[in-house]
XYZ file of C-alpha atoms in Angstrom:
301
model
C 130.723 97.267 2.614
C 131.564 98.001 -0.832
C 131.579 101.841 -0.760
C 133.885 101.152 2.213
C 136.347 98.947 -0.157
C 135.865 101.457 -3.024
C 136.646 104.489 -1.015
C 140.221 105.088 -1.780
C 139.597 104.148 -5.187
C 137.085 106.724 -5.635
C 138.981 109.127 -3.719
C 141.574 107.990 -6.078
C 139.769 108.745 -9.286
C 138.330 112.360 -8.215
C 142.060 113.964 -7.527
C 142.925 113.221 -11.027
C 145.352 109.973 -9.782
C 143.751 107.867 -12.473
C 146.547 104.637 -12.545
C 146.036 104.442 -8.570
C 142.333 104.556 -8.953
C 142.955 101.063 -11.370
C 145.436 99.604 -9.179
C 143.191 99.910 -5.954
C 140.126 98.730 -7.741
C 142.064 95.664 -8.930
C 143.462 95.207 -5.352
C 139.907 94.745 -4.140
C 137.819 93.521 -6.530
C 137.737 89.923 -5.298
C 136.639 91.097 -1.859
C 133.411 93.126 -3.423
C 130.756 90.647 -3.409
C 127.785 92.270 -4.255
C 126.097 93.329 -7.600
C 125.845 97.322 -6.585
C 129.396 97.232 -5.504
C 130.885 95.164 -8.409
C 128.872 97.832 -10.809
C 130.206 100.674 -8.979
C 133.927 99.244 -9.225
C 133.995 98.989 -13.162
C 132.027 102.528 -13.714
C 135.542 104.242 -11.787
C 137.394 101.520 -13.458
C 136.385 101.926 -17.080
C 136.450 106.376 -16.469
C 139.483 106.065 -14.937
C 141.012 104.419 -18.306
C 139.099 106.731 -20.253
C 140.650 109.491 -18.247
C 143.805 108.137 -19.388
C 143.095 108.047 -22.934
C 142.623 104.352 -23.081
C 140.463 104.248 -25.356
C 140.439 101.480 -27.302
C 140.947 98.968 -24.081
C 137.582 100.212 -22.652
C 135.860 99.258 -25.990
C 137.305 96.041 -26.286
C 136.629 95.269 -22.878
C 133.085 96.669 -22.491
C 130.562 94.100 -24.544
C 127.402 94.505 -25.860
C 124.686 92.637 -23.591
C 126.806 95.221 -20.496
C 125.343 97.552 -18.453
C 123.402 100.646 -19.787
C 126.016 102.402 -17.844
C 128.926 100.535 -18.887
C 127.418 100.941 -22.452
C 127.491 104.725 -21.385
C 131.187 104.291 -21.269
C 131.660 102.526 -24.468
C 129.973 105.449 -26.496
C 131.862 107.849 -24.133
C 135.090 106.052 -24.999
C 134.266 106.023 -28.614
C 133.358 109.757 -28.716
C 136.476 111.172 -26.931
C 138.295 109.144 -29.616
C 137.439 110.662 -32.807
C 134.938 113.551 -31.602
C 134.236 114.630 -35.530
C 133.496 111.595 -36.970
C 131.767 109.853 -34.020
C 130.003 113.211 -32.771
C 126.419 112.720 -34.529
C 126.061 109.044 -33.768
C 127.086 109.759 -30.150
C 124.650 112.489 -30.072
C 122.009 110.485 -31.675
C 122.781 107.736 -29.380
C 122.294 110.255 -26.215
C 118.887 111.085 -27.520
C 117.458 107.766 -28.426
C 118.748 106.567 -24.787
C 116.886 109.707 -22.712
C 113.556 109.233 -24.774
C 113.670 105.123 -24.147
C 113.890 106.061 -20.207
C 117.493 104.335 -19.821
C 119.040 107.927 -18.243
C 116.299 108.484 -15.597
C 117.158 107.515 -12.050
C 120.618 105.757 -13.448
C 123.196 108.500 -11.397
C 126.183 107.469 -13.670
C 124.608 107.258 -16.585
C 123.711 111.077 -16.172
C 127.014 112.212 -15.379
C 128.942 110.047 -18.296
C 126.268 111.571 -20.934
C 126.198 115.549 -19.400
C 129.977 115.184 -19.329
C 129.634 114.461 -23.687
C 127.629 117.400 -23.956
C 130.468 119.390 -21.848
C 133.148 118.177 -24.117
C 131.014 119.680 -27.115
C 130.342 122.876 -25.048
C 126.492 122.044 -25.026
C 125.730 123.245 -21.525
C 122.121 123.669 -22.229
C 121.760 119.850 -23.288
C 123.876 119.329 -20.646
C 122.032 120.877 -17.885
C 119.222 119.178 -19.086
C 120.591 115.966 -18.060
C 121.961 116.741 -15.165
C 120.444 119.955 -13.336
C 118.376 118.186 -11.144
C 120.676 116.440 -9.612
C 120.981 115.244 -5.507
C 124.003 112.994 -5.082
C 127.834 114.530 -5.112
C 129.159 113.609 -8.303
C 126.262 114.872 -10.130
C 126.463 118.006 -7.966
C 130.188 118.370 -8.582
C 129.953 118.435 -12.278
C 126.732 120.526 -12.072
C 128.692 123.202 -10.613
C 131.620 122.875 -13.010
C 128.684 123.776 -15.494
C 127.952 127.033 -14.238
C 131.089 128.120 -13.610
C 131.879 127.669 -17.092
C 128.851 129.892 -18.180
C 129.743 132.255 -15.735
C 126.552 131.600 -13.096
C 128.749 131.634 -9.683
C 125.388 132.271 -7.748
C 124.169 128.972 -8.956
C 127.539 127.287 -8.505
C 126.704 128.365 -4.723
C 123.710 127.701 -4.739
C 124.383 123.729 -6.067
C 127.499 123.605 -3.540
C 125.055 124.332 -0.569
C 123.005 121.057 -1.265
C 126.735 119.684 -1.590
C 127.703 120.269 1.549
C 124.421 119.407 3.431
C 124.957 115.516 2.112
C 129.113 115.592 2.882
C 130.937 118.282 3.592
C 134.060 116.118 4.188
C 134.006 114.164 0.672
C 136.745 115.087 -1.466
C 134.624 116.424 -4.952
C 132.857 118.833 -2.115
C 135.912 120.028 -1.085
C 137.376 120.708 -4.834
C 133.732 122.135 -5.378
C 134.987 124.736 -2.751
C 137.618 125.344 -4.264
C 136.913 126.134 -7.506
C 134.451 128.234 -6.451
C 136.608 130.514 -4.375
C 138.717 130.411 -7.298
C 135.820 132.223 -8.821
C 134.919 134.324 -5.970
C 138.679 136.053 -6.645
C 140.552 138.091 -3.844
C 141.256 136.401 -0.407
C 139.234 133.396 -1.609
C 141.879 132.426 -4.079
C 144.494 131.869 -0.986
C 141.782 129.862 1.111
C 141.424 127.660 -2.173
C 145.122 127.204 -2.545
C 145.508 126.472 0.930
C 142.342 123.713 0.222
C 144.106 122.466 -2.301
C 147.586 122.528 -0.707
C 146.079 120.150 2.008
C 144.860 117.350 -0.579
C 148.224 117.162 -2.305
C 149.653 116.731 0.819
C 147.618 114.321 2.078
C 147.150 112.281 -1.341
C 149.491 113.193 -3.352
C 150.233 115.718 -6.456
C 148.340 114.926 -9.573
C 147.345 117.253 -12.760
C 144.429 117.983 -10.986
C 145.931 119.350 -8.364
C 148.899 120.585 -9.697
C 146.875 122.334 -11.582
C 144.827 123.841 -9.663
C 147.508 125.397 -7.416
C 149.455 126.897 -10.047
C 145.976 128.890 -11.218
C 145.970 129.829 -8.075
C 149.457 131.039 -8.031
C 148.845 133.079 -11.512
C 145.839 135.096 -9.714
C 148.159 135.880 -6.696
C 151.319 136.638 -9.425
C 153.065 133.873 -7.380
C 154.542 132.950 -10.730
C 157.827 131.090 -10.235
C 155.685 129.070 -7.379
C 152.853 128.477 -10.690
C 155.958 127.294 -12.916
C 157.762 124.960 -10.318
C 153.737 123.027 -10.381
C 153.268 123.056 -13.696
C 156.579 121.291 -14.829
C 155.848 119.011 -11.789
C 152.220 118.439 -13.427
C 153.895 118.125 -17.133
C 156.515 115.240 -15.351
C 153.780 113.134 -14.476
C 151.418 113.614 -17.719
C 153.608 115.273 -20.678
C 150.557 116.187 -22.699
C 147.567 117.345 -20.184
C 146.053 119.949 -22.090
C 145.152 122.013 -19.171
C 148.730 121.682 -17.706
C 150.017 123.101 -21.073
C 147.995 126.123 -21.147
C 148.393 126.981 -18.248
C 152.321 126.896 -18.572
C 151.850 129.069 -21.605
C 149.638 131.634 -19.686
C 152.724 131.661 -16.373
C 155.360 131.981 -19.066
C 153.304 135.280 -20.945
C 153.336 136.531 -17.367
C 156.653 135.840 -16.757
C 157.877 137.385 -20.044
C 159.627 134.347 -20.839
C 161.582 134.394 -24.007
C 159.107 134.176 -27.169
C 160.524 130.546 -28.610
C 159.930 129.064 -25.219
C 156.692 130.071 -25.296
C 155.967 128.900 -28.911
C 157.117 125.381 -28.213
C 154.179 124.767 -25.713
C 152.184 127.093 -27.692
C 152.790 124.194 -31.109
C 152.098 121.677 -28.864
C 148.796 122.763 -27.316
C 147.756 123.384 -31.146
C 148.168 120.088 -32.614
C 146.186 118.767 -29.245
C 142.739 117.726 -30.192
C 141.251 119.677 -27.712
C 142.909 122.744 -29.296
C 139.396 122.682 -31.847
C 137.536 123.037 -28.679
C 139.708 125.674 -26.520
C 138.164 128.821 -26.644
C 141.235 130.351 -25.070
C 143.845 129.058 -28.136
C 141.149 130.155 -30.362
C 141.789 133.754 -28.775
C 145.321 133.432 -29.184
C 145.262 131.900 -32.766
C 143.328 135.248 -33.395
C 145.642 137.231 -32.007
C 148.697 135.911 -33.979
C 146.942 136.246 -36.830
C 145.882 139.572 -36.858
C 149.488 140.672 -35.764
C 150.572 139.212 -38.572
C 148.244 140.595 -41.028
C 149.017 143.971 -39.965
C 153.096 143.132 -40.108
C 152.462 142.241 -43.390
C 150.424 145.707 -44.010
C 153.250 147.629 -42.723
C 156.271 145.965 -44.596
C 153.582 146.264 -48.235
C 153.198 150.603 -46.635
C 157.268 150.754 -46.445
C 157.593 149.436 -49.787
């Protein structure tokens, strides 16, 4: 009954529609009844706030005699925050948790920890957590693991159990996606058309957005890429990924340099930009152009 109630709301959460996720979940918490179901409605709850960058609401909210998994949240909520200052306690916290046995068999748990280790670009601590995993949101972020460190045959591999427990649910099908994104040539238009179908049938978010206009990039669909993006940067101004990737169509698009610098400033004083290994790339770029402008105009002096 209550994965029935929570369905949209999940649904909800996964596509990146984070304030419809909360609005559902308030719509039918009175009519979940049961302890599994009531448990299951604040974990999406509580993430989908954190998605938002809520951060300080979910630590307010979240006490300390809650659920280790709720708990999971607070410390997740807390790291994302301030990830300097709170990293080593967070860490510390992680460890102390896994050797008292409070991670094993708790699904959530697994994925709100494994997802702090992504965040510090610790995919060996987080694989650890998290490789063994047989239910779909485990299995989803699994596979956003490897395709990070560039393993697409285990990506496959992890989508295959995917789609022998659902097929249909909506993480396998963005699983699919993101791995013909991966796969390159014709795959990229099957994943745009994948994607393509959810917006239409749920709605545009970041997510989404998102993914299309990558999509669009690979094919050199570029004004198609730009129309997404500003649609993704109308709905959340600052999404990191949104921003990037407007930067990356407007390179493409040989867009006029001072358009491209304003996104370019505002990606940089992102706190994410400390853990983008693609604006590190450019940073280094920049400044090796201008160390050799400034060796030429010191040579023509």
């Amino acid at each position: 009954m209550a994965d029935e109630l929570l369905f949209e709301s999940k649904n909800y959460y996964y596509l990146g529609n984070y304030q419809s996720a909360i609005n559902e979940i308030h719509k039918k918490s009175k009519a979940i009844n049961d302890k599994g179901g009531k448990q299951d409605a604040d974990y999406y709850l509580y993430k989908s706030y954190i998605s938002q960058g809520k951060y300080d609401l979910v630590q307010v909210e979240i006490k300390s005699d809650s659920t280790p998994t709720l708990q999971g949240l607070k410390l997740y909520a807390s790291y994302l925050q301030s990830p300097q200052s709170n990293k080593d306690i967070t860490l510390v916290t992680i460890k102390e948790w896994i050797k008292d046995g409070i991670v094993q068999n708790n699904y959530h748990l697994q994925v709100i920890l494994a997802s702090i280790y992504i965040h510090e670009q610790d995919y060996e601590e987080a694989l650890k957590i998290i490789h063994q995993a047989d239910f779909i949101e485990g299995l989803a972020l699994l596979i956003q693991i490897y395709l990070k460190i560039d393993r697409l045959d285990l990506a496959e591999k992890a989508y295959n159990v995917m789609k022998g427990i659902d097929i249909d649910a909506t993480p396998s099908l963005l699983s699919n996606a993101w791995i013909m994104i991966a796969q390159g040539d014709d795959k990229i238009k099957s994943a745009l058309m994948t994607l393509e179908e959810l917006s239409e049938k749920y709605g545009g978010s970041p997510l989404l957005l998102n993914g299309q206009a990558v999509c669009c990039i690979l094919l050199k669909r570029f004004e198609k890429a730009e129309t997404l993006l500003l649609e993704s940067i109308e709905k959340n101004p600052n999404d990191f990924e949104t921003i990037s990737n407007l930067v990356n169509c407007y390179i493409n698009m040989k867009k006029p340099s001072e358009v491209v610098n304003v996104y370019l400033q505002q990606l940089k004083s992102s706190p994410q930009a400390l853990k983008s290994v693609w604006l590190q790339s450019v940073s280094l770029a920049e400044d090796n152009f201008e160390r050799s402008k400034s060796k030429y105009a010191a040579s023509s002096v």
